[in-house]
Structure formats: C-alpha cells, structure tokens
C-alpha cells in the first residue's frame, strides 16, 4: 500500500486544487465595494411575493421598487411601454421595461440587463432577483463614483422574459434606435440559487470581450460553455441582443435546480456568496469599461477570432487566442512524436503495445459511456422523470450518483494503468488525448484546452522526470489533469443534469487515462 501513496497523494492534491476553483468570495459588508449584505435588502424586497405576467397587479410592487431603487442610487429611471402582446400561453398584456443611464463622455455605453418577471407561483429570488439586486447595488456604487465616466453605463430591467423574451424583443424590434450607443451587453440570469456565477455565453469572435472579462476580480468561465450553449434550445434576454449584433457576456448561477421555478425560490434559499460573486465579476469589468476610451465605438469589441479560456484557481483566468491554440496543438503533435520516438528507441515501449493501450483506453471511455447511459436511463425509469440529454432535473441523489460513478471511472483507469510495466500505457493514453483534442478542435474549438493542458503538463513532467532521474516528477502532470477537470465536470453536471451522464463519464475517462498512467509512471514503474 505504501508504494501507492505518492500516486494517490498526487491525485488527491489535484482533486483539492480543482475544488479550490469552486471557492466563492465571502459576502462583503456595506462599504465602498460591492456588498452582498447590502444588496440582500433589494433581494428581500423584490422577492417578497410571487410576480408574474399572468397577474399584472403583482408586478407593480416590483416595478415601483426598481424605480425607487434607481432614484435612491441617484439615477433618473424611465419606463419604456409597449402595446399589448400575446404570449405563448395565450395571455395578453402590455409590456413595461424599466431603464436608467449613467452617461459617459464618449457616447458609447455598456448595457446591463436582468428581467423582473417570475414564473407563476415563484418568488423569483434566484431567477432573477439575483440579477436585479446585483444591478441595483452596482448602480449605487457607479453613481457615487468621484471620477466622470468616459463611457456610459445603462441599466435595463425587462418584462416578460419567462414568457418568451418579450420585453427584450420589444426593445430590439421597436426601440432599436435607443440602443445605438450600446456596444456591449452584460446579462445577469440565474438557473439555480447557489454556486459560482458562471460566465457561460458570449458572442462569436469574443477575443476582445474576454480581454475585458480578465478585469473581473473573481472570473469563472470556460470557453467550451458558449459553444455548448449555442447548440442548446435554451434562450435568455442575451439571445435577443446577440441576434441584433451586440457582443457581450451572459452570467448565471446553476446550482440546485430543486429551487428553480418553484415556490421555494425565495430569498432564504439564495446564497449570498453567489450574489457577491456576480458583483466581484461584473462591477470591476464595468468600471474598467467606463474608464477606458479605447473601449468606445462600435468596433471596440470586434475581432476576427475567439479566445480559449478557463478558470484554474479562484480569481485566475487563463486565456489565449485560437491562433495560439492552433500553434499549441501543433507543438503537442510534434512533442508526442518526439516522446514516442525517444521511448521506442530506448526499448521502453513498442508500437504494437502502444496501439493496444490506445484501444484499451478507448474501451474504458466506451464502457464509461455505456455505464452513464444505463445509469441515466434507470434513474429516469425509477423516478418517472422524462429522459432528456440536456435537462433531466431533480433526480434524487443525483450528485452522489454522479460523483460516485466518476470515482469508479477514476479507479478503473488507475487499476488499468497498474497492469502496464512499460511506457506503452502512457503513450497510448497520450495518443487518445491527442486524438480527442484534434476532434474537439473541429467540433468544439473552445474545448481543446481540456486535453491540451493535461497533455502539455504530461509531456513536461515526463521529460523533467527523465532528464533529472526523478520519476516522481511525473506525478505533477497527473495532478494538473485532475485539477483542471474537477470544476469542469462539476459545471457540466450542473448544466446538463443527469441526462448527460453518458457524455460526462466518457469525457472524464479520457483525461483520467492520462492522469492514471502518469500517476503510476513514477514510484510504481519498474524498468
């Protein structure tokens, strides 16, 4: 057992580092910065009672509070009224969007958006009380800024988002000229009541947008998320503005769907740490935008390429352009060939054995895929919850089931790696990760880092181990692979729920093959 401790210790260290990326800022007390404790008063008032488009009278207290809150912040709120519409439920009602502005000298503005309606029966504390409370808190802080704004900040609280994005659509269809100054949109949404406020959507060619996202104090986002979301049938107000050609970012908490769109979505169930996280990300970006003359004008966020980005530790966003990503991919292909030739020449591996291990690791991923599909199907049959790949919410014990199965995949990968007494297993795992990375570059370019970063760490740690004669250095690569994937797997499980267990487990099996092979490479390998 002792000889397994270094390997297991490296994997455990990676697990702890990965969990560290999910740490949220503590709710700040009232002060000069964003304060979730101060914004809590807005949340309590906005989510005091159900407020839905089907009961127009129930929306009036929310509208009045928003106007009063904007006035108290020093802004002059306005109401943008639109004629009656018929929503998808057949209900007819007029639309009222509430707006306010802090003008800047340049004539360009960022638009902050949240919606104030809730689904029937819900208090709407998470969806979208979190967004409204964060915007009111930021409005007060920005209005009290001693420095004049170079670029303006606008606030829009939309009506009837839950009924088909009707308030946002009315603005773009009827009032488009009012938004000619807007060159960036930041939408604050929620699909839960706790957890990180994930920046999950951007427009295409987002390089300049992500450069602004770097200004966030506690950024949390992954470049595969926007590309996955584009393929889903969901939509938010940001969808409307994006279709109108406006770049921007979309934020939402995703954790704990059991409260989402239910009567239990009330302030007592909302995490103030999550509310603080909205502010820690959005407010520094807005301040940076408002102070930078270079961000004025329609072309300020235009770019010819996207950014690959991911959160690795609390407050640290790693990013590079797709141009550099292609260069990194080429380097990894050359590195793989170099490492393979080096090991073949020294008799540490054989081509047939490498191919065999490639197939073995592929078989593990296929088995994980099948196990996940079976588990989600059985969960659907046992609970009566209809199976959908992208949305199968509120399965009892979903989280223990998910992480239990992920642990089984990790242990299976480790047990399989122990069966090899040469480098062939590691090279087979590297080959599989390289192939999946290449496929990802074609299908989901924002997800290449999921495999390129572990491969880079794997190659680097392996070369150092060989050059220094210290095989335990290979454990560092194993730890990096685990640390990167823990928050990713958590985010994917929250976003896609139990219906996507098959994809989740297969996704985990590929880097776990590399991590396991690296983990046993140092202290356990006999040469």
CSV table of N, CA and C in Angstrom, one decimal, residues 206 221-228 307-310 444-449:
chain,number,residue,atom,x,y,z
A,206,UNK,N,-14.9,36.4,-29.8
A,206,UNK,CA,-15.0,37.0,-28.5
A,206,UNK,C,-13.7,37.5,-27.9
A,221,UNK,N,-15.3,31.1,-15.7
A,221,UNK,CA,-15.8,30.7,-17.1
A,221,UNK,C,-14.9,29.8,-17.8
A,222,UNK,N,-15.5,29.1,-18.8
A,222,UNK,CA,-14.8,28.1,-19.6
A,222,UNK,C,-15.2,28.3,-21.0
A,223,UNK,N,-14.3,28.3,-21.9
A,223,UNK,CA,-14.6,28.6,-23.3
A,223,UNK,C,-15.4,27.6,-24.0
A,224,UNK,N,-15.5,26.4,-23.5
A,224,UNK,CA,-16.4,25.4,-24.2
A,224,UNK,C,-17.9,25.7,-23.9
A,225,UNK,N,-18.2,26.5,-22.8
A,225,UNK,CA,-19.6,26.7,-22.4
A,225,UNK,C,-20.4,27.5,-23.5
A,226,UNK,N,-19.8,28.6,-24.0
A,226,UNK,CA,-20.6,29.3,-25.0
A,226,UNK,C,-20.9,28.5,-26.3
A,227,UNK,N,-20.0,27.6,-26.6
A,227,UNK,CA,-20.2,26.8,-27.8
A,227,UNK,C,-21.2,25.7,-27.5
A,228,UNK,N,-21.2,25.1,-26.3
A,228,UNK,CA,-22.2,24.2,-26.0
A,228,UNK,C,-23.6,24.8,-25.9
A,307,UNK,N,-11.4,33.4,-28.2
A,307,UNK,CA,-10.4,33.2,-27.1
A,307,UNK,C,-10.7,31.8,-26.5
A,308,UNK,N,-9.6,31.1,-26.2
A,308,UNK,CA,-9.7,29.9,-25.4
A,308,UNK,C,-9.4,30.3,-23.9
A,309,UNK,N,-10.3,30.0,-23.0
A,309,UNK,CA,-10.1,30.5,-21.6
A,309,UNK,C,-10.7,29.5,-20.6
A,310,UNK,N,-10.2,29.5,-19.4
A,310,UNK,CA,-10.7,28.7,-18.3
A,310,UNK,C,-10.2,29.2,-17.0
A,444,UNK,N,-15.7,21.5,-31.3
A,444,UNK,CA,-16.0,22.4,-30.2
A,444,UNK,C,-14.6,23.1,-29.9
A,445,UNK,N,-14.2,24.0,-30.7
A,445,UNK,CA,-12.9,24.6,-30.5
A,445,UNK,C,-12.6,25.2,-29.2
A,446,UNK,N,-13.6,25.7,-28.5
A,446,UNK,CA,-13.4,26.2,-27.2
A,446,UNK,C,-13.1,25.2,-26.1
A,447,UNK,N,-13.2,23.9,-26.5
A,447,UNK,CA,-12.9,22.8,-25.5
A,447,UNK,C,-11.5,22.2,-25.7
A,448,UNK,N,-10.7,22.7,-26.6
A,448,UNK,CA,-9.4,22.0,-26.8
A,448,UNK,C,-8.5,22.0,-25.6
A,449,UNK,N,-8.7,23.0,-24.7
A,449,UNK,CA,-7.8,23.1,-23.5
A,449,UNK,C,-8.0,22.0,-22.6
